[in-house]
Amino acid sequence: MAQAELTTEQVLKRDIPWETYMTTRLISGTDLQLLRRYDNRSETYRAQLLDDDGPAYVRVFVNILRDIFKEETVEYVLALIDEMLTANPKRARLFHDRSFANEDPYEPFLNGVYSNGAASNSKSKLTGIDDVLKGLVEWLCAQLKKPSHPSRGILVAINCLATLLKEPLVRSSFVHADGVKLLIPLISPASTQQSIQLLYETCLCVWLLSYYEPAIEYLATSRSLPRLVDVVKTSTKEKVVRVVVLTFKNLLSKGNFGAQMVDLGLPQIVQSLKTQAWSDEDLLEALNQLEDGLRDNIKKLSSFDKYKQEVLLGNLDWSPMHKDPVFWRDNINHFEESDLQILRVLITILDTSSDPRALAVACFDLSQFIQYHPAGRVIATDLKAKERMMKLMNHENAEVTKNALLCVQRLFLGAKYASFLQS
């Protein structure tokens, strides 16, 4: 296994020659005593040492990172620090102890980061936390663009961002660095354990950004929503589904997201998700809230939006708009949108639906389009509507036969005779 692939546990099994470092005066005798007391001890024992004299141990760690450059030793000390902070994040305060008042506590860590491929403008002296975070965000974006390690670079960058994006300043810096677009390609269904974790942390980043308005504006113009829908539709990992559903909840009331979600069939996906045996009560509650929000959103849609949802969901019925001349006159040009999407779906319904009511309504709507659109006959012919209608004229259901015949008549005779035929 390559060194870059080692886990913290594996790194901590190393035997570091502290005595040699003291002999060469890279560490002091006091440092050596503290290291002997701390090294290779149980977590409980180490915790007590940190409680009793935390700043002294942190001082040793920082000195080693500043003065020793042997990679195995640097990794070992970083693993010790990672272990102590993972066990108790509040120990980060030890690095801000008064004994460090005249020093930059971040410098030894950032030197290690920036020596591994950071942008050159990030190597300047960093004094305040704001500058540190901005520089770190630049480095993380650089990793997403051109990872310094082929398999770990992006994983590490996303893992860091999933923590750092909780901070408002980091969100602002990340958006300013055009980082949001770097997340979008990573939102795709995953199968391996490593790729699932990367997907989860990427979606976690998007969820955190969904609380920040400038990031939302970018998400609205990207392919993020269709990708998130694909993920939630195919993922069986509960934590992935939860964070995506929570993201949808946040975005639902923003801009045009609600209508897009309905367009992408999210109401039906949510219904399907609710039938699955999730153990997380927060996820079940979020699904219920999202379902209610989507339902309210559909109610607010315009008459054409409602019609569009009815067609896209395949739930065609004789609602008033189908036979309303005003609806067709006012909305006929909308049928040209998205490369004739609605017409293509109506044609698909004719091919796939086994519901006589849906087939009859689809036939009638196509006949209405032919009547009201100036190029209706040409477009319907190009979409091969006539072949479908001829086949449905022999359907066993009388309602389907009647409306298929009406459509065929309008295809052959045109809108001029529409009112006569309809009567």
mmCIF file of N, CA and C in Angstrom, residues 226-356:
data_model
loop_
_atom_site.group_PDB
_atom_site.id
_atom_site.type_symbol
_atom_site.label_atom_id
_atom_site.label_comp_id
_atom_site.label_asym_id
_atom_site.label_seq_id
_atom_site.Cartn_x
_atom_site.Cartn_y
_atom_site.Cartn_z
ATOM 1 N N PRO A 226 -30.828 17.898 -11.443
ATOM 2 C CA PRO A 226 -31.031 16.581 -12.079
ATOM 3 C C PRO A 226 -30.080 15.519 -11.533
ATOM 4 N N ARG A 227 -28.845 15.910 -11.234
ATOM 5 C CA ARG A 227 -27.877 14.952 -10.696
ATOM 6 C C ARG A 227 -28.294 14.486 -9.300
ATOM 7 N N LEU A 228 -28.760 15.421 -8.472
ATOM 8 C CA LEU A 228 -29.213 15.057 -7.125
ATOM 9 C C LEU A 228 -30.428 14.137 -7.197
ATOM 10 N N VAL A 229 -31.321 14.405 -8.148
ATOM 11 C CA VAL A 229 -32.503 13.549 -8.319
ATOM 12 C C VAL A 229 -32.076 12.145 -8.728
ATOM 13 N N ASP A 230 -31.103 12.045 -9.635
ATOM 14 C CA ASP A 230 -30.596 10.724 -10.042
ATOM 15 C C ASP A 230 -30.010 9.974 -8.846
ATOM 16 N N VAL A 231 -29.296 10.696 -8.003
ATOM 17 C CA VAL A 231 -28.675 10.073 -6.825
ATOM 18 C C VAL A 231 -29.729 9.552 -5.866
ATOM 19 N N VAL A 232 -30.714 10.389 -5.546
ATOM 20 C CA VAL A 232 -31.717 9.978 -4.559
ATOM 21 C C VAL A 232 -32.616 8.875 -5.106
ATOM 22 N N LYS A 233 -32.726 8.812 -6.419
ATOM 23 C CA LYS A 233 -33.569 7.795 -7.058
ATOM 24 C C LYS A 233 -32.899 6.421 -7.034
ATOM 25 N N THR A 234 -31.559 6.411 -7.045
ATOM 26 C CA THR A 234 -30.843 5.134 -7.182
ATOM 27 C C THR A 234 -30.104 4.704 -5.924
ATOM 28 N N SER A 235 -29.889 5.615 -4.995
ATOM 29 C CA SER A 235 -29.066 5.286 -3.829
ATOM 30 C C SER A 235 -29.856 4.480 -2.793
ATOM 31 N N THR A 236 -29.180 3.519 -2.186
ATOM 32 C CA THR A 236 -29.782 2.737 -1.101
ATOM 33 C C THR A 236 -29.109 3.071 0.230
ATOM 34 N N LYS A 237 -28.125 3.952 0.198
ATOM 35 C CA LYS A 237 -27.400 4.337 1.407
ATOM 36 C C LYS A 237 -28.184 5.423 2.130
ATOM 37 N N GLU A 238 -28.602 5.134 3.339
ATOM 38 C CA GLU A 238 -29.521 6.021 4.059
ATOM 39 C C GLU A 238 -28.958 7.426 4.262
ATOM 40 N N LYS A 239 -27.675 7.504 4.604
ATOM 41 C CA LYS A 239 -27.103 8.829 4.883
ATOM 42 C C LYS A 239 -27.039 9.685 3.616
ATOM 43 N N VAL A 240 -26.851 9.046 2.467
ATOM 44 C CA VAL A 240 -26.840 9.789 1.199
ATOM 45 C C VAL A 240 -28.237 10.307 0.887
ATOM 46 N N VAL A 241 -29.239 9.442 1.017
ATOM 47 C CA VAL A 241 -30.624 9.840 0.754
ATOM 48 C C VAL A 241 -31.033 10.973 1.692
ATOM 49 N N ARG A 242 -30.656 10.857 2.962
ATOM 50 C CA ARG A 242 -31.051 11.868 3.941
ATOM 51 C C ARG A 242 -30.508 13.247 3.582
ATOM 52 N N VAL A 243 -29.212 13.331 3.275
ATOM 53 C CA VAL A 243 -28.622 14.639 3.021
ATOM 54 C C VAL A 243 -29.154 15.246 1.724
ATOM 55 N N VAL A 244 -29.473 14.415 0.727
ATOM 56 C CA VAL A 244 -30.042 14.935 -0.523
ATOM 57 C C VAL A 244 -31.470 15.429 -0.291
ATOM 58 N N VAL A 245 -32.257 14.670 0.463
ATOM 59 C CA VAL A 245 -33.639 15.084 0.767
ATOM 60 C C VAL A 245 -33.629 16.400 1.551
ATOM 61 N N LEU A 246 -32.723 16.541 2.490
ATOM 62 C CA LEU A 246 -32.626 17.787 3.261
ATOM 63 C C LEU A 246 -32.223 18.954 2.355
ATOM 64 N N THR A 247 -31.396 18.671 1.355
ATOM 65 C CA THR A 247 -31.022 19.710 0.381
ATOM 66 C C THR A 247 -32.239 20.135 -0.434
ATOM 67 N N PHE A 248 -33.027 19.159 -0.893
ATOM 68 C CA PHE A 248 -34.255 19.477 -1.622
ATOM 69 C C PHE A 248 -35.182 20.356 -0.774
ATOM 70 N N LYS A 249 -35.286 20.017 0.506
ATOM 71 C CA LYS A 249 -36.148 20.786 1.418
ATOM 72 C C LYS A 249 -35.722 22.248 1.458
ATOM 73 N N ASN A 250 -34.404 22.468 1.531
ATOM 74 C CA ASN A 250 -33.893 23.834 1.584
ATOM 75 C C ASN A 250 -34.124 24.595 0.283
ATOM 76 N N LEU A 251 -34.009 23.903 -0.840
ATOM 77 C CA LEU A 251 -34.083 24.564 -2.149
ATOM 78 C C LEU A 251 -35.515 24.731 -2.661
ATOM 79 N N LEU A 252 -36.435 23.970 -2.107
ATOM 80 C CA LEU A 252 -37.799 23.903 -2.640
ATOM 81 C C LEU A 252 -38.441 25.274 -2.827
ATOM 82 N N SER A 253 -38.247 26.163 -1.860
ATOM 83 C CA SER A 253 -38.917 27.470 -1.908
ATOM 84 C C SER A 253 -38.076 28.532 -2.620
ATOM 85 N N LYS A 254 -36.912 28.143 -3.141
ATOM 86 C CA LYS A 254 -36.012 29.108 -3.751
ATOM 87 C C LYS A 254 -36.183 29.148 -5.273
ATOM 88 N N GLY A 255 -36.386 30.342 -5.806
ATOM 89 C CA GLY A 255 -36.439 30.525 -7.254
ATOM 90 C C GLY A 255 -37.359 29.550 -7.952
ATOM 91 N N ASN A 256 -36.824 28.900 -8.987
ATOM 92 C CA ASN A 256 -37.609 27.978 -9.809
ATOM 93 C C ASN A 256 -37.353 26.516 -9.439
ATOM 94 N N PHE A 257 -36.714 26.301 -8.294
ATOM 95 C CA PHE A 257 -36.358 24.933 -7.911
ATOM 96 C C PHE A 257 -37.594 24.042 -7.748
ATOM 97 N N GLY A 258 -38.654 24.589 -7.144
ATOM 98 C CA GLY A 258 -39.855 23.788 -6.916
ATOM 99 C C GLY A 258 -40.424 23.235 -8.214
ATOM 100 N N ALA A 259 -40.559 24.108 -9.221
ATOM 101 C CA ALA A 259 -41.092 23.671 -10.517
ATOM 102 C C ALA A 259 -40.161 22.650 -11.175
ATOM 103 N N GLN A 260 -38.837 22.876 -11.042
ATOM 104 C CA GLN A 260 -37.881 21.922 -11.621
ATOM 105 C C GLN A 260 -38.011 20.549 -10.964
ATOM 106 N N MET A 261 -38.186 20.550 -9.650
ATOM 107 C CA MET A 261 -38.320 19.281 -8.924
ATOM 108 C C MET A 261 -39.542 18.508 -9.407
ATOM 109 N N VAL A 262 -40.615 19.234 -9.628
ATOM 110 C CA VAL A 262 -41.829 18.583 -10.122
ATOM 111 C C VAL A 262 -41.593 18.069 -11.541
ATOM 112 N N ASP A 263 -40.922 18.875 -12.374
ATOM 113 C CA ASP A 263 -40.601 18.464 -13.742
ATOM 114 C C ASP A 263 -39.787 17.174 -13.769
ATOM 115 N N LEU A 264 -38.888 17.049 -12.805
ATOM 116 C CA LEU A 264 -37.996 15.882 -12.767
ATOM 117 C C LEU A 264 -38.640 14.664 -12.111
ATOM 118 N N GLY A 265 -39.922 14.793 -11.766
ATOM 119 C CA GLY A 265 -40.643 13.650 -11.207
ATOM 120 C C GLY A 265 -40.342 13.369 -9.746
ATOM 121 N N LEU A 266 -39.879 14.388 -9.018
ATOM 122 C CA LEU A 266 -39.525 14.173 -7.615
ATOM 123 C C LEU A 266 -40.715 13.765 -6.748
ATOM 124 N N PRO A 267 -41.943 14.280 -7.004
ATOM 125 C CA PRO A 267 -43.073 13.829 -6.161
ATOM 126 C C PRO A 267 -43.239 12.311 -6.162
ATOM 127 N N GLN A 268 -43.075 11.687 -7.313
ATOM 128 C CA GLN A 268 -43.232 10.232 -7.388
ATOM 129 C C GLN A 268 -42.056 9.511 -6.725
ATOM 130 N N ILE A 269 -40.861 10.098 -6.866
ATOM 131 C CA ILE A 269 -39.683 9.509 -6.224
ATOM 132 C C ILE A 269 -39.840 9.546 -4.705
ATOM 133 N N VAL A 270 -40.349 10.651 -4.197
ATOM 134 C CA VAL A 270 -40.559 10.781 -2.746
ATOM 135 C C VAL A 270 -41.573 9.742 -2.263
ATOM 136 N N GLN A 271 -42.641 9.572 -3.033
ATOM 137 C CA GLN A 271 -43.630 8.553 -2.665
ATOM 138 C C GLN A 271 -42.990 7.173 -2.599
ATOM 139 N N SER A 272 -42.130 6.880 -3.555
ATOM 140 C CA SER A 272 -41.443 5.588 -3.569
ATOM 141 C C SER A 272 -40.500 5.457 -2.378
ATOM 142 N N LEU A 273 -39.770 6.528 -2.072
ATOM 143 C CA LEU A 273 -38.839 6.494 -0.941
ATOM 144 C C LEU A 273 -39.568 6.264 0.376
ATOM 145 N N LYS A 274 -40.767 6.811 0.480
ATOM 146 C CA LYS A 274 -41.525 6.667 1.726
ATOM 147 C C LYS A 274 -41.952 5.225 1.988
ATOM 148 N N THR A 275 -41.993 4.409 0.962
ATOM 149 C CA THR A 275 -42.412 3.012 1.140
ATOM 150 C C THR A 275 -41.252 2.122 1.595
ATOM 151 N N GLN A 276 -40.033 2.685 1.603
ATOM 152 C CA GLN A 276 -38.869 1.880 1.976
ATOM 153 C C GLN A 276 -38.652 1.897 3.482
ATOM 154 N N ALA A 277 -37.971 0.879 3.967
ATOM 155 C CA ALA A 277 -37.813 0.688 5.419
ATOM 156 C C ALA A 277 -36.595 1.445 5.937
ATOM 157 N N TRP A 278 -36.715 2.766 6.065
ATOM 158 C CA TRP A 278 -35.627 3.574 6.618
ATOM 159 C C TRP A 278 -35.672 3.517 8.140
ATOM 160 N N SER A 279 -34.505 3.522 8.758
ATOM 161 C CA SER A 279 -34.453 3.490 10.228
ATOM 162 C C SER A 279 -34.333 4.889 10.824
ATOM 163 N N ASP A 280 -33.955 5.856 9.996
ATOM 164 C CA ASP A 280 -33.727 7.230 10.465
ATOM 165 C C ASP A 280 -35.054 8.000 10.496
ATOM 166 N N GLU A 281 -35.503 8.340 11.699
ATOM 167 C CA GLU A 281 -36.781 9.068 11.839
ATOM 168 C C GLU A 281 -36.698 10.461 11.230
ATOM 169 N N ASP A 282 -35.506 11.078 11.299
ATOM 170 C CA ASP A 282 -35.340 12.411 10.700
ATOM 171 C C ASP A 282 -35.550 12.350 9.184
ATOM 172 N N LEU A 283 -35.098 11.267 8.565
ATOM 173 C CA LEU A 283 -35.296 11.109 7.125
ATOM 174 C C LEU A 283 -36.772 10.958 6.795
ATOM 175 N N LEU A 284 -37.489 10.160 7.570
ATOM 176 C CA LEU A 284 -38.919 9.969 7.327
ATOM 177 C C LEU A 284 -39.677 11.282 7.477
ATOM 178 N N GLU A 285 -39.312 12.056 8.500
ATOM 179 C CA GLU A 285 -39.962 13.357 8.710
ATOM 180 C C GLU A 285 -39.644 14.307 7.553
ATOM 181 N N ALA A 286 -38.385 14.284 7.104
ATOM 182 C CA ALA A 286 -37.987 15.155 5.993
ATOM 183 C C ALA A 286 -38.721 14.780 4.710
ATOM 184 N N LEU A 287 -38.911 13.478 4.476
ATOM 185 C CA LEU A 287 -39.655 13.030 3.289
ATOM 186 C C LEU A 287 -41.099 13.514 3.333
ATOM 187 N N ASN A 288 -41.726 13.446 4.509
ATOM 188 C CA ASN A 288 -43.102 13.925 4.657
ATOM 189 C C ASN A 288 -43.188 15.426 4.390
ATOM 190 N N GLN A 289 -42.214 16.169 4.936
ATOM 191 C CA GLN A 289 -42.216 17.624 4.742
ATOM 192 C C GLN A 289 -41.961 17.984 3.285
ATOM 193 N N LEU A 290 -41.049 17.246 2.649
ATOM 194 C CA LEU A 290 -40.769 17.505 1.235
ATOM 195 C C LEU A 290 -41.990 17.194 0.383
ATOM 196 N N GLU A 291 -42.670 16.104 0.685
ATOM 197 C CA GLU A 291 -43.877 15.736 -0.063
ATOM 198 C C GLU A 291 -44.940 16.828 0.064
ATOM 199 N N ASP A 292 -45.142 17.338 1.278
ATOM 200 C CA ASP A 292 -46.115 18.420 1.494
ATOM 201 C C ASP A 292 -45.709 19.668 0.721
ATOM 202 N N GLY A 293 -44.410 19.984 0.755
ATOM 203 C CA GLY A 293 -43.930 21.166 0.049
ATOM 204 C C GLY A 293 -44.097 21.054 -1.453
ATOM 205 N N LEU A 294 -43.828 19.875 -1.999
ATOM 206 C CA LEU A 294 -44.011 19.661 -3.437
ATOM 207 C C LEU A 294 -45.477 19.754 -3.823
ATOM 208 N N ARG A 295 -46.342 19.221 -2.961
ATOM 209 C CA ARG A 295 -47.789 19.284 -3.233
ATOM 210 C C ARG A 295 -48.267 20.744 -3.258
ATOM 211 N N ASP A 296 -47.790 21.533 -2.298
ATOM 212 C CA ASP A 296 -48.150 22.955 -2.271
ATOM 213 C C ASP A 296 -47.612 23.669 -3.504
ATOM 214 N N ASN A 297 -46.428 23.265 -3.935
ATOM 215 C CA ASN A 297 -45.812 23.891 -5.095
ATOM 216 C C ASN A 297 -46.619 23.630 -6.351
ATOM 217 N N ILE A 298 -47.113 22.408 -6.475
ATOM 218 C CA ILE A 298 -47.926 22.054 -7.647
ATOM 219 C C ILE A 298 -49.195 22.892 -7.692
ATOM 220 N N LYS A 299 -49.780 23.154 -6.513
ATOM 221 C CA LYS A 299 -51.011 23.951 -6.447
ATOM 222 C C LYS A 299 -50.793 25.373 -6.950
ATOM 223 N N LYS A 300 -49.555 25.876 -6.793
ATOM 224 C CA LYS A 300 -49.259 27.258 -7.180
ATOM 225 C C LYS A 300 -48.897 27.394 -8.656
ATOM 226 N N LEU A 301 -48.703 26.276 -9.306
ATOM 227 C CA LEU A 301 -48.285 26.332 -10.707
ATOM 228 C C LEU A 301 -49.379 26.911 -11.602
ATOM 229 N N SER A 302 -48.981 27.496 -12.716
ATOM 230 C CA SER A 302 -49.935 28.026 -13.686
ATOM 231 C C SER A 302 -50.706 26.875 -14.310
ATOM 232 N N SER A 303 -51.739 27.211 -15.088
ATOM 233 C CA SER A 303 -52.559 26.169 -15.705
ATOM 234 C C SER A 303 -51.710 25.286 -16.618
ATOM 235 N N PHE A 304 -50.758 25.893 -17.367
ATOM 236 C CA PHE A 304 -49.921 25.063 -18.235
ATOM 237 C C PHE A 304 -48.962 24.213 -17.409
ATOM 238 N N ASP A 305 -48.434 24.784 -16.327
ATOM 239 C CA ASP A 305 -47.557 23.999 -15.456
ATOM 240 C C ASP A 305 -48.296 22.784 -14.913
ATOM 241 N N LYS A 306 -49.541 22.985 -14.526
ATOM 242 C CA LYS A 306 -50.345 21.863 -14.023
ATOM 243 C C LYS A 306 -50.552 20.813 -15.121
ATOM 244 N N TYR A 307 -50.854 21.313 -16.312
ATOM 245 C CA TYR A 307 -51.038 20.398 -17.441
ATOM 246 C C TYR A 307 -49.753 19.619 -17.706
ATOM 247 N N LYS A 308 -48.635 20.344 -17.680
ATOM 248 C CA LYS A 308 -47.328 19.730 -17.937
ATOM 249 C C LYS A 308 -47.048 18.614 -16.935
ATOM 250 N N GLN A 309 -47.338 18.884 -15.654
ATOM 251 C CA GLN A 309 -47.097 17.855 -14.633
ATOM 252 C C GLN A 309 -47.992 16.640 -14.861
ATOM 253 N N GLU A 310 -49.225 16.890 -15.261
ATOM 254 C CA GLU A 310 -50.163 15.800 -15.524
ATOM 255 C C GLU A 310 -49.628 14.899 -16.637
ATOM 256 N N VAL A 311 -49.083 15.537 -17.685
ATOM 257 C CA VAL A 311 -48.549 14.767 -18.813
ATOM 258 C C VAL A 311 -47.281 14.030 -18.411
ATOM 259 N N LEU A 312 -46.353 14.750 -17.755
ATOM 260 C CA LEU A 312 -45.071 14.145 -17.396
ATOM 261 C C LEU A 312 -45.231 12.984 -16.430
ATOM 262 N N LEU A 313 -46.250 13.060 -15.595
ATOM 263 C CA LEU A 313 -46.486 11.976 -14.642
ATOM 264 C C LEU A 313 -47.319 10.860 -15.256
ATOM 265 N N GLY A 314 -47.858 11.098 -16.452
ATOM 266 C CA GLY A 314 -48.672 10.084 -17.111
ATOM 267 C C GLY A 314 -50.057 9.930 -16.510
ATOM 268 N N ASN A 315 -50.454 10.894 -15.655
ATOM 269 C CA ASN A 315 -51.764 10.809 -14.981
ATOM 270 C C ASN A 315 -52.823 11.599 -15.752
ATOM 271 N N LEU A 316 -53.051 11.242 -16.990
ATOM 272 C CA LEU A 316 -53.991 11.994 -17.818
ATOM 273 C C LEU A 316 -55.441 11.648 -17.472
ATOM 274 N N ASP A 317 -56.213 12.702 -17.322
ATOM 275 C CA ASP A 317 -57.639 12.529 -17.045
ATOM 276 C C ASP A 317 -58.371 13.694 -17.696
ATOM 277 N N TRP A 318 -59.703 13.609 -17.714
ATOM 278 C CA TRP A 318 -60.479 14.646 -18.396
ATOM 279 C C TRP A 318 -60.675 15.870 -17.505
ATOM 280 N N SER A 319 -59.592 16.475 -17.042
ATOM 281 C CA SER A 319 -59.702 17.729 -16.293
ATOM 282 C C SER A 319 -60.133 18.825 -17.268
ATOM 283 N N PRO A 320 -60.743 19.920 -16.767
ATOM 284 C CA PRO A 320 -61.366 20.926 -17.643
ATOM 285 C C PRO A 320 -60.440 21.510 -18.708
ATOM 286 N N MET A 321 -59.130 21.638 -18.387
ATOM 287 C CA MET A 321 -58.243 22.344 -19.319
ATOM 288 C C MET A 321 -58.130 21.641 -20.677
ATOM 289 N N HIS A 322 -58.312 20.329 -20.715
ATOM 290 C CA HIS A 322 -58.130 19.593 -21.973
ATOM 291 C C HIS A 322 -59.102 20.051 -23.055
ATOM 292 N N LYS A 323 -60.308 20.419 -22.643
ATOM 293 C CA LYS A 323 -61.322 20.806 -23.633
ATOM 294 C C LYS A 323 -61.614 22.301 -23.611
ATOM 295 N N ASP A 324 -60.717 23.065 -22.947
ATOM 296 C CA ASP A 324 -60.922 24.508 -22.824
ATOM 297 C C ASP A 324 -60.208 25.235 -23.973
ATOM 298 N N PRO A 325 -60.946 25.822 -24.911
ATOM 299 C CA PRO A 325 -60.306 26.516 -26.048
ATOM 300 C C PRO A 325 -59.353 27.623 -25.597
ATOM 301 N N VAL A 326 -59.703 28.320 -24.513
ATOM 302 C CA VAL A 326 -58.851 29.412 -24.016
ATOM 303 C C VAL A 326 -57.486 28.869 -23.597
ATOM 304 N N PHE A 327 -57.501 27.722 -22.915
ATOM 305 C CA PHE A 327 -56.242 27.111 -22.486
ATOM 306 C C PHE A 327 -55.358 26.831 -23.697
ATOM 307 N N TRP A 328 -55.912 26.260 -24.733
ATOM 308 C CA TRP A 328 -55.113 25.891 -25.902
ATOM 309 C C TRP A 328 -54.636 27.124 -26.659
ATOM 310 N N ARG A 329 -55.479 28.131 -26.793
ATOM 311 C CA ARG A 329 -55.057 29.349 -27.494
ATOM 312 C C ARG A 329 -53.935 30.060 -26.735
ATOM 313 N N ASP A 330 -54.074 30.131 -25.401
ATOM 314 C CA ASP A 330 -53.096 30.873 -24.589
ATOM 315 C C ASP A 330 -51.768 30.144 -24.424
ATOM 316 N N ASN A 331 -51.817 28.839 -24.508
ATOM 317 C CA ASN A 331 -50.611 28.070 -24.157
ATOM 318 C C ASN A 331 -50.007 27.274 -25.305
ATOM 319 N N ILE A 332 -50.542 27.415 -26.502
ATOM 320 C CA ILE A 332 -50.113 26.550 -27.595
ATOM 321 C C ILE A 332 -48.611 26.657 -27.876
ATOM 322 N N ASN A 333 -48.024 27.849 -27.699
ATOM 323 C CA ASN A 333 -46.593 28.004 -27.984
ATOM 324 C C ASN A 333 -45.710 27.305 -26.948
ATOM 325 N N HIS A 334 -46.279 27.071 -25.756
ATOM 326 C CA HIS A 334 -45.494 26.372 -24.724
ATOM 327 C C HIS A 334 -45.166 24.940 -25.156
ATOM 328 N N PHE A 335 -45.938 24.398 -26.054
ATOM 329 C CA PHE A 335 -45.701 23.021 -26.500
ATOM 330 C C PHE A 335 -44.401 22.892 -27.299
ATOM 331 N N GLU A 336 -43.857 24.026 -27.738
ATOM 332 C CA GLU A 336 -42.602 24.001 -28.487
ATOM 333 C C GLU A 336 -41.385 23.915 -27.566
ATOM 334 N N GLU A 337 -41.605 24.134 -26.265
ATOM 335 C CA GLU A 337 -40.484 24.214 -25.323
ATOM 336 C C GLU A 337 -39.768 22.874 -25.164
ATOM 337 N N SER A 338 -38.484 22.972 -24.811
ATOM 338 C CA SER A 338 -37.649 21.788 -24.526
ATOM 339 C C SER A 338 -37.739 20.751 -25.641
ATOM 340 N N ASP A 339 -37.606 21.248 -26.873
ATOM 341 C CA ASP A 339 -37.625 20.364 -28.041
ATOM 342 C C ASP A 339 -38.906 19.528 -28.098
ATOM 343 N N LEU A 340 -40.043 20.202 -27.945
ATOM 344 C CA LEU A 340 -41.364 19.553 -28.051
ATOM 345 C C LEU A 340 -41.550 18.448 -26.994
ATOM 346 N N GLN A 341 -41.025 18.684 -25.803
ATOM 347 C CA GLN A 341 -41.033 17.655 -24.761
ATOM 348 C C GLN A 341 -42.415 17.090 -24.483
ATOM 349 N N ILE A 342 -43.406 17.989 -24.323
ATOM 350 C CA ILE A 342 -44.754 17.526 -23.961
ATOM 351 C C ILE A 342 -45.341 16.647 -25.056
ATOM 352 N N LEU A 343 -45.159 17.040 -26.297
ATOM 353 C CA LEU A 343 -45.676 16.239 -27.404
ATOM 354 C C LEU A 343 -45.011 14.870 -27.452
ATOM 355 N N ARG A 344 -43.703 14.854 -27.215
ATOM 356 C CA ARG A 344 -42.978 13.579 -27.242
ATOM 357 C C ARG A 344 -43.457 12.649 -26.121
ATOM 358 N N VAL A 345 -43.781 13.238 -24.977
ATOM 359 C CA VAL A 345 -44.289 12.416 -23.862
ATOM 360 C C VAL A 345 -45.682 11.890 -24.191
ATOM 361 N N LEU A 346 -46.510 12.713 -24.821
ATOM 362 C CA LEU A 346 -47.839 12.250 -25.234
ATOM 363 C C LEU A 346 -47.725 11.067 -26.196
ATOM 364 N N ILE A 347 -46.758 11.161 -27.116
ATOM 365 C CA ILE A 347 -46.531 10.055 -28.061
ATOM 366 C C ILE A 347 -46.088 8.799 -27.303
ATOM 367 N N THR A 348 -45.209 8.993 -26.315
ATOM 368 C CA THR A 348 -44.731 7.856 -25.509
ATOM 369 C C THR A 348 -45.889 7.203 -24.759
ATOM 370 N N ILE A 349 -46.809 8.022 -24.250
ATOM 371 C CA ILE A 349 -47.988 7.485 -23.555
ATOM 372 C C ILE A 349 -48.794 6.597 -24.496
ATOM 373 N N LEU A 350 -48.923 7.026 -25.746
ATOM 374 C CA LEU A 350 -49.655 6.221 -26.729
ATOM 375 C C LEU A 350 -48.995 4.852 -26.926
ATOM 376 N N ASP A 351 -47.653 4.819 -26.808
ATOM 377 C CA ASP A 351 -46.919 3.574 -27.020
ATOM 378 C C ASP A 351 -46.902 2.663 -25.797
ATOM 379 N N THR A 352 -46.959 3.268 -24.606
ATOM 380 C CA THR A 352 -46.667 2.485 -23.391
ATOM 381 C C THR A 352 -47.829 2.326 -22.426
ATOM 382 N N SER A 353 -48.803 3.228 -22.463
ATOM 383 C CA SER A 353 -49.852 3.182 -21.442
ATOM 384 C C SER A 353 -50.870 2.069 -21.721
ATOM 385 N N SER A 354 -51.328 1.462 -20.637
ATOM 386 C CA SER A 354 -52.391 0.446 -20.762
ATOM 387 C C SER A 354 -53.713 0.980 -20.208
ATOM 388 N N ASP A 355 -53.708 2.264 -19.835
ATOM 389 C CA ASP A 355 -54.901 2.897 -19.264
ATOM 390 C C ASP A 355 -55.732 3.525 -20.390
ATOM 391 N N PRO A 356 -56.927 3.030 -20.655
ATOM 392 C CA PRO A 356 -57.752 3.577 -21.752
ATOM 393 C C PRO A 356 -58.015 5.068 -21.598
#
